[in-house]
mmCIF file of C-alpha atoms and ligand atoms in Angstrom:
data_model
loop_
_atom_site.group_PDB
_atom_site.id
_atom_site.type_symbol
_atom_site.label_atom_id
_atom_site.label_comp_id
_atom_site.label_asym_id
_atom_site.label_seq_id
_atom_site.Cartn_x
_atom_site.Cartn_y
_atom_site.Cartn_z
ATOM 1 C CA MET A 1 3.719 -2.319 16.258
ATOM 2 C CA ARG A 2 2.859 -0.412 12.944
ATOM 3 C CA LEU A 3 -0.647 -1.223 13.027
ATOM 4 C CA LYS A 4 -1.229 -0.283 16.350
ATOM 5 C CA THR A 5 0.440 3.103 15.707
ATOM 6 C CA LEU A 6 -1.599 3.812 12.745
ATOM 7 C CA ALA A 7 -4.906 2.593 15.205
ATOM 8 C CA LEU A 8 -4.026 4.958 17.894
ATOM 9 C CA ALA A 9 -3.105 7.579 15.369
ATOM 10 C CA GLY A 10 -6.902 7.299 13.969
ATOM 11 C CA CYS A 11 -8.413 7.631 17.405
ATOM 12 C CA ALA A 12 -6.416 10.811 18.158
ATOM 13 C CA ALA A 13 -7.454 12.080 14.587
ATOM 14 C CA LEU A 14 -10.823 11.213 14.020
ATOM 15 C CA ALA A 15 -11.954 10.867 17.420
ATOM 16 C CA VAL A 16 -14.192 7.511 16.382
ATOM 17 C CA THR A 17 -16.151 6.488 19.013
ATOM 18 C CA ALA A 18 -15.214 2.824 19.385
ATOM 19 C CA CYS A 19 -11.719 4.023 20.441
ATOM 20 C CA ALA A 20 -13.032 5.270 23.698
ATOM 21 C CA SER A 21 -11.695 1.941 25.583
ATOM 22 C CA GLY A 22 -9.578 3.873 27.846
ATOM 23 C CA GLY A 23 -12.201 5.699 30.240
ATOM 24 C CA GLY A 24 -14.982 4.127 29.904
ATOM 25 C CA ARG A 25 -17.317 1.225 31.211
ATOM 26 C CA GLU A 26 -16.313 -2.013 32.738
ATOM 27 C CA GLY A 27 -15.286 -4.877 30.225
ATOM 28 C CA SER A 28 -15.197 -2.187 27.184
ATOM 29 C CA THR A 29 -11.586 -3.750 26.625
ATOM 30 C CA ARG A 30 -12.569 -7.083 25.602
ATOM 31 C CA ASP A 31 -14.700 -5.454 22.575
ATOM 32 C CA PRO A 32 -13.524 -5.620 19.566
ATOM 33 C CA ILE A 33 -12.096 -2.492 18.756
ATOM 34 C CA ARG A 34 -13.034 -0.607 15.424
ATOM 35 C CA ALA A 35 -11.118 2.521 14.048
ATOM 36 C CA LEU A 36 -10.096 4.347 10.914
ATOM 37 C CA LEU A 37 -7.054 2.883 9.574
ATOM 38 C CA SER A 38 -5.904 4.648 6.992
ATOM 39 C CA GLY A 39 -6.218 8.660 6.466
ATOM 40 C CA ASP A 40 -7.434 7.569 2.603
ATOM 41 C CA ALA A 41 -10.914 7.762 4.461
ATOM 42 C CA LEU A 42 -10.972 10.939 4.697
ATOM 43 C CA MET A 43 -10.837 11.645 0.977
ATOM 44 C CA PHE A 44 -13.249 8.928 0.554
ATOM 45 C CA VAL A 45 -15.631 11.214 2.906
ATOM 46 C CA SER A 46 -14.946 14.031 0.690
ATOM 47 C CA PHE A 47 -16.246 12.324 -2.280
ATOM 48 C CA ASP A 48 -20.036 12.257 -1.242
ATOM 49 C CA ALA A 49 -20.953 15.182 -3.682
ATOM 50 C CA ASN A 50 -24.547 14.701 -3.071
ATOM 51 C CA GLY A 51 -24.444 14.003 0.702
ATOM 52 C CA ASP A 52 -26.323 10.873 0.937
ATOM 53 C CA LEU A 53 -23.379 9.548 2.980
ATOM 54 C CA SER A 54 -22.444 6.717 0.500
ATOM 55 C CA VAL A 55 -19.920 6.942 -1.977
ATOM 56 C CA SER A 56 -21.198 5.734 -5.825
ATOM 57 C CA ARG A 57 -18.841 4.715 -8.254
ATOM 58 C CA ASP A 58 -19.811 8.089 -10.232
ATOM 59 C CA GLU A 59 -18.532 9.947 -7.005
ATOM 60 C CA LEU A 60 -15.180 7.761 -6.830
ATOM 61 C CA GLU A 61 -14.775 8.393 -10.539
ATOM 62 C CA ALA A 62 -15.436 12.364 -10.271
ATOM 63 C CA GLY A 63 -13.511 12.136 -7.000
ATOM 64 C CA ILE A 64 -10.129 10.544 -9.072
ATOM 65 C CA THR A 65 -10.150 13.188 -11.303
ATOM 66 C CA ARG A 66 -10.481 15.869 -8.700
ATOM 67 C CA GLU A 67 -7.503 14.557 -6.896
ATOM 68 C CA LEU A 68 -5.654 14.129 -10.195
ATOM 69 C CA ALA A 69 -5.821 17.555 -10.755
ATOM 70 C CA ARG A 70 -4.583 18.174 -7.185
ATOM 71 C CA ILE A 71 -2.172 16.449 -6.625
ATOM 72 C CA ASP A 72 -0.425 16.722 -10.094
ATOM 73 C CA THR A 73 0.720 20.830 -9.556
ATOM 74 C CA SER A 74 2.980 21.078 -12.243
ATOM 75 C CA GLY A 75 0.292 19.543 -14.530
ATOM 76 C CA ASP A 76 2.777 16.678 -16.456
ATOM 77 C CA GLY A 77 0.852 13.793 -15.996
ATOM 78 C CA THR A 78 3.041 12.019 -13.093
ATOM 79 C CA ILE A 79 3.315 12.864 -9.663
ATOM 80 C CA SER A 80 6.759 13.440 -7.907
ATOM 81 C CA PRO A 81 7.775 12.581 -4.443
ATOM 82 C CA ILE A 82 6.917 16.050 -3.341
ATOM 83 C CA GLU A 83 3.998 16.470 -5.371
ATOM 84 C CA PHE A 84 2.687 13.381 -3.360
ATOM 85 C CA GLN A 85 3.749 14.469 0.034
ATOM 86 C CA THR A 86 2.126 18.349 -0.165
ATOM 87 C CA TRP A 87 -1.368 15.787 -1.405
ATOM 88 C CA ALA A 88 -1.125 13.952 1.485
ATOM 89 C CA ASN A 89 -0.653 16.216 3.897
ATOM 90 C CA ALA A 90 -3.788 18.129 2.577
ATOM 91 C CA VAL A 91 -6.018 15.254 1.898
ATOM 92 C CA LEU A 92 -4.883 12.403 4.125
ATOM 93 C CA GLY A 93 -4.318 14.313 7.273
ATOM 94 C CA GLY A 94 -0.650 14.126 7.031
ATOM 95 C CA GLY A 95 1.730 11.260 5.969
ATOM 96 C CA GLN A 96 1.338 9.486 9.131
ATOM 97 C CA MET A 97 -1.234 6.933 8.632
ATOM 98 C CA GLY A 98 -1.216 6.246 4.995
ATOM 99 C CA PRO A 99 -1.829 5.422 2.263
ATOM 100 C CA TYR A 100 1.928 5.886 1.472
ATOM 101 C CA ARG A 101 3.610 6.887 -1.353
ATOM 102 C CA LEU A 102 5.130 3.256 -1.951
ATOM 103 C CA ASP A 103 1.167 2.084 -2.412
ATOM 104 C CA PHE A 104 1.121 3.953 -5.162
ATOM 105 C CA ASP A 105 4.083 3.719 -7.071
ATOM 106 C CA ARG A 106 4.156 -0.337 -7.469
ATOM 107 C CA ASN A 107 6.797 -0.165 -10.007
ATOM 108 C CA VAL A 108 8.939 1.880 -7.467
ATOM 109 C CA ASP A 109 10.290 3.920 -9.922
ATOM 110 C CA ASN A 110 10.092 7.256 -8.014
ATOM 111 C CA THR A 111 7.122 8.748 -9.818
ATOM 112 C CA ILE A 112 3.171 7.869 -9.641
ATOM 113 C CA THR A 113 1.523 7.872 -13.110
ATOM 114 C CA ARG A 114 -2.091 8.522 -13.484
ATOM 115 C CA GLU A 115 -3.078 5.282 -13.669
ATOM 116 C CA GLU A 116 -1.106 3.783 -10.655
ATOM 117 C CA PHE A 117 -2.766 6.689 -9.241
ATOM 118 C CA GLU A 118 -6.201 5.791 -10.077
ATOM 119 C CA THR A 119 -5.617 2.093 -10.034
ATOM 120 C CA GLU A 120 -4.809 2.214 -6.140
ATOM 121 C CA ILE A 121 -7.503 4.538 -5.526
ATOM 122 C CA ARG A 122 -10.289 2.029 -7.262
ATOM 123 C CA ALA A 123 -8.649 -0.757 -5.334
ATOM 124 C CA ARG A 124 -8.644 0.548 -2.004
ATOM 125 C CA PHE A 125 -12.549 1.646 -2.654
ATOM 126 C CA SER A 126 -13.168 -1.873 -3.552
ATOM 127 C CA ASP A 127 -11.125 -2.947 -0.569
ATOM 128 C CA TYR A 128 -13.764 -0.671 1.568
ATOM 129 C CA ASP A 129 -17.252 -2.130 -0.067
ATOM 130 C CA GLU A 130 -17.483 -5.179 2.034
ATOM 131 C CA ASN A 131 -20.838 -5.767 0.760
ATOM 132 C CA ASN A 132 -19.625 -5.662 -2.902
ATOM 133 C CA ASP A 133 -23.018 -3.221 -3.809
ATOM 134 C CA GLY A 134 -20.849 -0.335 -5.920
ATOM 135 C CA ALA A 135 -20.939 2.158 -2.788
ATOM 136 C CA VAL A 136 -18.902 2.880 0.012
ATOM 137 C CA THR A 137 -20.810 3.765 3.446
ATOM 138 C CA ARG A 138 -19.013 5.092 6.344
ATOM 139 C CA SER A 139 -19.591 2.056 8.233
ATOM 140 C CA GLU A 140 -17.718 0.218 5.680
ATOM 141 C CA MET A 141 -14.708 2.640 6.489
ATOM 142 C CA VAL A 142 -14.162 1.521 9.875
ATOM 143 C CA ARG A 143 -12.291 -1.433 10.539
ATOM 144 C CA LEU A 144 -11.895 -3.910 13.308
ATOM 145 C CA VAL A 145 -8.260 -3.192 14.199
ATOM 146 C CA GLY A 146 -5.946 -6.029 13.092
ATOM 147 C CA ALA A 147 -8.711 -7.288 10.609
ATOM 148 C CA ALA A 148 -7.514 -5.176 7.524
ATOM 149 C CA ARG A 149 -7.132 -7.230 4.526
ATOM 150 C CA PRO A 150 -3.047 -7.282 3.608
ATOM 151 C CA PRO A 151 -2.543 -5.827 0.109
ATOM 152 C CA THR A 152 -1.583 -9.578 -1.172
ATOM 153 C CA GLN A 153 -5.681 -10.772 -0.817
ATOM 154 C CA ARG A 154 -7.085 -7.242 -2.482
ATOM 155 C CA ARG A 155 -9.865 -7.884 -4.574
ATOM 156 C CA GLU A 156 -9.353 -6.969 -8.177
ATOM 157 C CA PRO A 157 -10.140 -3.117 -8.879
ATOM 158 C CA LEU A 158 -12.990 -1.738 -10.299
ATOM 159 C CA PRO A 159 -12.387 -1.219 -14.177
ATOM 160 C CA PRO A 160 -12.821 2.223 -15.391
ATOM 161 C CA MET A 161 -16.128 3.841 -16.104
ATOM 162 C CA ARG A 162 -16.948 4.525 -19.429
HETATM 163 CA CA1 CA B 1 -23.287 10.050 -2.315
HETATM 164 CA CA1 CA B 2 5.577 4.420 -10.300
HETATM 165 CA CA1 CA B 3 -20.965 -1.032 -0.208
#
């Protein structure tokens, strides 16, 4: 039920072409539906600094640095629930689609450290990189509805770049 809601939110907010199963050609309802299922795709698209429609690992790391500066408005190195909500509203297109605060706050201590923030974003980048070439293209962000990998099957996150 939650997944369905997320998918519909993705269709409404992002007008994914594959979502047009309502008023279309005959038989289209049998086609697999693909959609943007998470607001993090909006953020990853914004990481594409050189405009080649693909997010490289360098662009990922630069983007993480930029989003950390944006989210930690108090500058104390940790992210409070209010800071997260403000950031999610602006960057993830609102708090409805995810990722959610508890996706980042893995030890559930009500605060998100810089490490928790970086680790979660790197893990999500690795999840999207289906062909494991170290870059995420837009088509890799569009998921088959119902086929998103559950968190327990997540790949190891990329190590930090030096
Ligand atoms: Ca790029
Ligand atoms: Ca935490
Ligand atoms: Ca890739």
